[in-house]
Structure formats: structure tokens, C-alpha cells
Amino acid sequence: MPKIKFLPHKKLLPKGGSFFGKKGESILDVALRNKINIEHACEKSCSCSTCHCIIKNGFSTLSNIKEKEEDVLDKAWGLTETSRLSCQAKLGNCDIEVEIPLYNTNYI
């Protein structure tokens, strides 16, 4: 089972945390199951960018990014080359490290 290490986030997870997920499970589903309330205004339908996260390690082990996700990510605050929507990024076999940005489009 791959492990997700969430880096500390001032409001959602001040001390950070590590949690196990299943291959094929989204980063958002693992977070929500472990009481990390990442905003997801579109209810996981890939039409907002509020669940934007930055993959610090293990980016290439996630599911391939699709064109729709790329289009929605363009609206994300603080976009990086390793940004993903946590509702769309599915775990592979390897551990990853995730940063949840302090702000999203609903907070700007």
C-alpha cells in the first residue's frame, strides 16, 4: 500500500501526517478518509481547482494527467510543474509527499 505524507498545513493539518492509501485511490479520498478536509467545491467532478495540491515527491508515480485536469489546473493559485488536482490524481505503487497550498481560488 502506498503511503501519502502530507506536509504541515497551517489550518488543515498543523503537524502534517502520513496515511496509507490503495493503488488507484485519489489523494483527495485518502485525505478525506483521514479527516483532512481539503476543499473540493465541485464534489470531485474536475470542474474547480479548490483541491489543488503540489506533489513534492513521487509525481511520476501518479496516474497520468488528462487534458480536462490540465485545463482546470490553469485556474489554480500557486500552480507549479508538479501541481495536480487531488480529486483526479490516483495513487500508483509508490509513496508520495504532498503539500496542500495555504490558499485556493475560493480564498483569494
PDB file of C-alpha atoms in Angstrom:
ATOM      1  CA  MET A   1       0.000   0.000   0.000  1.00  0.00           C
ATOM      2  CA  PRO A   2       1.414   3.377  -0.954  1.00  0.00           C
ATOM      3  CA  LYS A   3       1.821   5.980   1.768  1.00  0.00           C
ATOM      4  CA  ILE A   4       0.980   9.661   1.401  1.00  0.00           C
ATOM      5  CA  LYS A   5       2.973  12.045   3.532  1.00  0.00           C
ATOM      6  CA  PHE A   6       1.063  15.313   3.885  1.00  0.00           C
ATOM      7  CA  LEU A   7       3.333  18.203   4.772  1.00  0.00           C
ATOM      8  CA  PRO A   8       2.175  20.523   7.589  1.00  0.00           C
ATOM      9  CA  HIS A   9      -0.627  22.919   6.669  1.00  0.00           C
ATOM     10  CA  LYS A  10      -1.403  25.831   8.988  1.00  0.00           C
ATOM     11  CA  LYS A  11      -5.162  25.164   9.152  1.00  0.00           C
ATOM     12  CA  LEU A  12      -5.877  21.656   7.880  1.00  0.00           C
ATOM     13  CA  LEU A  13      -3.036  19.612   9.369  1.00  0.00           C
ATOM     14  CA  PRO A  14      -0.641  21.695  11.503  1.00  0.00           C
ATOM     15  CA  LYS A  15       1.720  18.810  12.274  1.00  0.00           C
ATOM     16  CA  GLY A  16       1.446  17.040   8.933  1.00  0.00           C
ATOM     17  CA  GLY A  17       0.790  13.332   8.759  1.00  0.00           C
ATOM     18  CA  SER A  18       1.302  10.080   6.882  1.00  0.00           C
ATOM     19  CA  PHE A  19      -1.515   7.814   5.764  1.00  0.00           C
ATOM     20  CA  PHE A  20      -1.832   4.699   3.637  1.00  0.00           C
ATOM     21  CA  GLY A  21      -3.941   4.535   0.518  1.00  0.00           C
ATOM     22  CA  LYS A  22      -4.776   1.928  -2.073  1.00  0.00           C
ATOM     23  CA  LYS A  23      -3.406   1.850  -5.586  1.00  0.00           C
ATOM     24  CA  GLY A  24      -5.902   3.683  -7.801  1.00  0.00           C
ATOM     25  CA  GLU A  25      -7.340   5.737  -4.927  1.00  0.00           C
ATOM     26  CA  SER A  26      -7.303   9.523  -5.265  1.00  0.00           C
ATOM     27  CA  ILE A  27      -5.230  11.741  -2.993  1.00  0.00           C
ATOM     28  CA  LEU A  28      -8.448  13.537  -2.007  1.00  0.00           C
ATOM     29  CA  ASP A  29     -10.198  10.333  -0.957  1.00  0.00           C
ATOM     30  CA  VAL A  30      -7.264   9.356   1.269  1.00  0.00           C
ATOM     31  CA  ALA A  31      -7.224  12.845   2.791  1.00  0.00           C
ATOM     32  CA  LEU A  32     -10.972  12.954   3.491  1.00  0.00           C
ATOM     33  CA  ARG A  33     -10.968   9.460   4.987  1.00  0.00           C
ATOM     34  CA  ASN A  34      -8.304  10.684   7.426  1.00  0.00           C
ATOM     35  CA  LYS A  35     -10.177  13.870   8.384  1.00  0.00           C
ATOM     36  CA  ILE A  36      -8.040  16.211   6.264  1.00  0.00           C
ATOM     37  CA  ASN A  37     -10.746  18.471   4.900  1.00  0.00           C
ATOM     38  CA  ILE A  38      -9.255  19.605   1.620  1.00  0.00           C
ATOM     39  CA  GLU A  39     -11.788  21.848  -0.054  1.00  0.00           C
ATOM     40  CA  HIS A  40     -13.440  20.311  -3.103  1.00  0.00           C
ATOM     41  CA  ALA A  41     -16.163  22.712  -4.184  1.00  0.00           C
ATOM     42  CA  CYS A  42     -17.157  20.711  -7.289  1.00  0.00           C
ATOM     43  CA  GLU A  43     -17.546  17.452  -5.331  1.00  0.00           C
ATOM     44  CA  LYS A  44     -14.720  15.666  -7.222  1.00  0.00           C
ATOM     45  CA  SER A  45     -16.050  16.397 -10.728  1.00  0.00           C
ATOM     46  CA  CYS A  46     -12.861  18.080 -12.022  1.00  0.00           C
ATOM     47  CA  SER A  47     -14.506  21.444 -12.620  1.00  0.00           C
ATOM     48  CA  CYS A  48     -12.883  23.653  -9.986  1.00  0.00           C
ATOM     49  CA  SER A  49      -9.349  23.957  -8.702  1.00  0.00           C
ATOM     50  CA  THR A  50     -10.021  24.114  -4.963  1.00  0.00           C
ATOM     51  CA  CYS A  51      -8.450  20.695  -4.300  1.00  0.00           C
ATOM     52  CA  HIS A  52      -5.165  21.709  -5.943  1.00  0.00           C
ATOM     53  CA  CYS A  53      -2.104  20.148  -4.331  1.00  0.00           C
ATOM     54  CA  ILE A  54       1.608  20.121  -5.057  1.00  0.00           C
ATOM     55  CA  ILE A  55       3.414  16.803  -5.289  1.00  0.00           C
ATOM     56  CA  LYS A  56       6.820  17.204  -3.645  1.00  0.00           C
ATOM     57  CA  ASN A  57       7.963  13.606  -4.205  1.00  0.00           C
ATOM     58  CA  GLY A  58       6.550  10.807  -6.341  1.00  0.00           C
ATOM     59  CA  PHE A  59       4.866  12.908  -9.048  1.00  0.00           C
ATOM     60  CA  SER A  60       5.723  10.453 -11.829  1.00  0.00           C
ATOM     61  CA  THR A  61       4.151   7.538  -9.951  1.00  0.00           C
ATOM     62  CA  LEU A  62       0.649   9.045 -10.054  1.00  0.00           C
ATOM     63  CA  SER A  63      -1.940   8.413 -12.762  1.00  0.00           C
ATOM     64  CA  ASN A  64      -1.447  10.340 -15.988  1.00  0.00           C
ATOM     65  CA  ILE A  65      -2.903  13.810 -16.077  1.00  0.00           C
ATOM     66  CA  LYS A  66      -5.757  14.283 -18.543  1.00  0.00           C
ATOM     67  CA  GLU A  67      -6.473  17.346 -20.654  1.00  0.00           C
ATOM     68  CA  LYS A  68      -9.533  18.362 -18.616  1.00  0.00           C
ATOM     69  CA  GLU A  69      -7.489  18.344 -15.407  1.00  0.00           C
ATOM     70  CA  GLU A  70      -4.776  20.431 -17.082  1.00  0.00           C
ATOM     71  CA  ASP A  71      -7.385  22.986 -18.163  1.00  0.00           C
ATOM     72  CA  VAL A  72      -8.829  23.261 -14.649  1.00  0.00           C
ATOM     73  CA  LEU A  73      -5.369  23.418 -13.055  1.00  0.00           C
ATOM     74  CA  ASP A  74      -4.624  26.535 -15.104  1.00  0.00           C
ATOM     75  CA  LYS A  75      -7.030  28.362 -12.765  1.00  0.00           C
ATOM     76  CA  ALA A  76      -5.272  27.220  -9.577  1.00  0.00           C
ATOM     77  CA  TRP A  77      -3.488  29.684  -7.322  1.00  0.00           C
ATOM     78  CA  GLY A  78       0.217  28.928  -6.887  1.00  0.00           C
ATOM     79  CA  LEU A  79       0.456  26.497  -9.802  1.00  0.00           C
ATOM     80  CA  THR A  80       3.733  24.559 -10.143  1.00  0.00           C
ATOM     81  CA  GLU A  81       5.075  21.968 -12.571  1.00  0.00           C
ATOM     82  CA  THR A  82       4.122  19.245 -10.081  1.00  0.00           C
ATOM     83  CA  SER A  83       0.617  20.503  -9.323  1.00  0.00           C
ATOM     84  CA  ARG A  84      -2.327  18.117  -9.508  1.00  0.00           C
ATOM     85  CA  LEU A  85      -5.987  18.152  -8.552  1.00  0.00           C
ATOM     86  CA  SER A  86      -6.208  15.852  -5.559  1.00  0.00           C
ATOM     87  CA  CYS A  87      -9.584  14.554  -6.780  1.00  0.00           C
ATOM     88  CA  GLN A  88      -8.027  13.351 -10.051  1.00  0.00           C
ATOM     89  CA  ALA A  89      -4.522  12.207  -9.067  1.00  0.00           C
ATOM     90  CA  LYS A  90      -4.646   8.464  -8.400  1.00  0.00           C
ATOM     91  CA  LEU A  91      -2.007   6.615  -6.412  1.00  0.00           C
ATOM     92  CA  GLY A  92       0.380   4.184  -8.005  1.00  0.00           C
ATOM     93  CA  ASN A  93       2.548   1.699  -6.126  1.00  0.00           C
ATOM     94  CA  CYS A  94       4.993   4.202  -4.611  1.00  0.00           C
ATOM     95  CA  ASP A  95       4.888   6.574  -1.661  1.00  0.00           C
ATOM     96  CA  ILE A  96       4.323  10.266  -2.342  1.00  0.00           C
ATOM     97  CA  GLU A  97       4.723  13.550  -0.494  1.00  0.00           C
ATOM     98  CA  VAL A  98       2.036  16.218  -0.837  1.00  0.00           C
ATOM     99  CA  GLU A  99       1.811  19.894   0.009  1.00  0.00           C
ATOM    100  CA  ILE A 100      -1.644  21.428   0.335  1.00  0.00           C
ATOM    101  CA  PRO A 101      -1.371  25.118  -0.621  1.00  0.00           C
ATOM    102  CA  LEU A 102      -2.417  27.595   2.042  1.00  0.00           C
ATOM    103  CA  TYR A 103      -4.790  29.316  -0.389  1.00  0.00           C
ATOM    104  CA  ASN A 104      -7.060  28.265  -3.228  1.00  0.00           C
ATOM    105  CA  THR A 105      -9.269  30.168  -5.669  1.00  0.00           C
ATOM    106  CA  ASN A 106     -12.056  30.438  -3.086  1.00  0.00           C
ATOM    107  CA  TYR A 107      -9.764  32.201  -0.581  1.00  0.00           C
ATOM    108  CA  ILE A 108      -8.112  34.719  -2.922  1.00  0.00           C
TER     109      ILE A 108
END
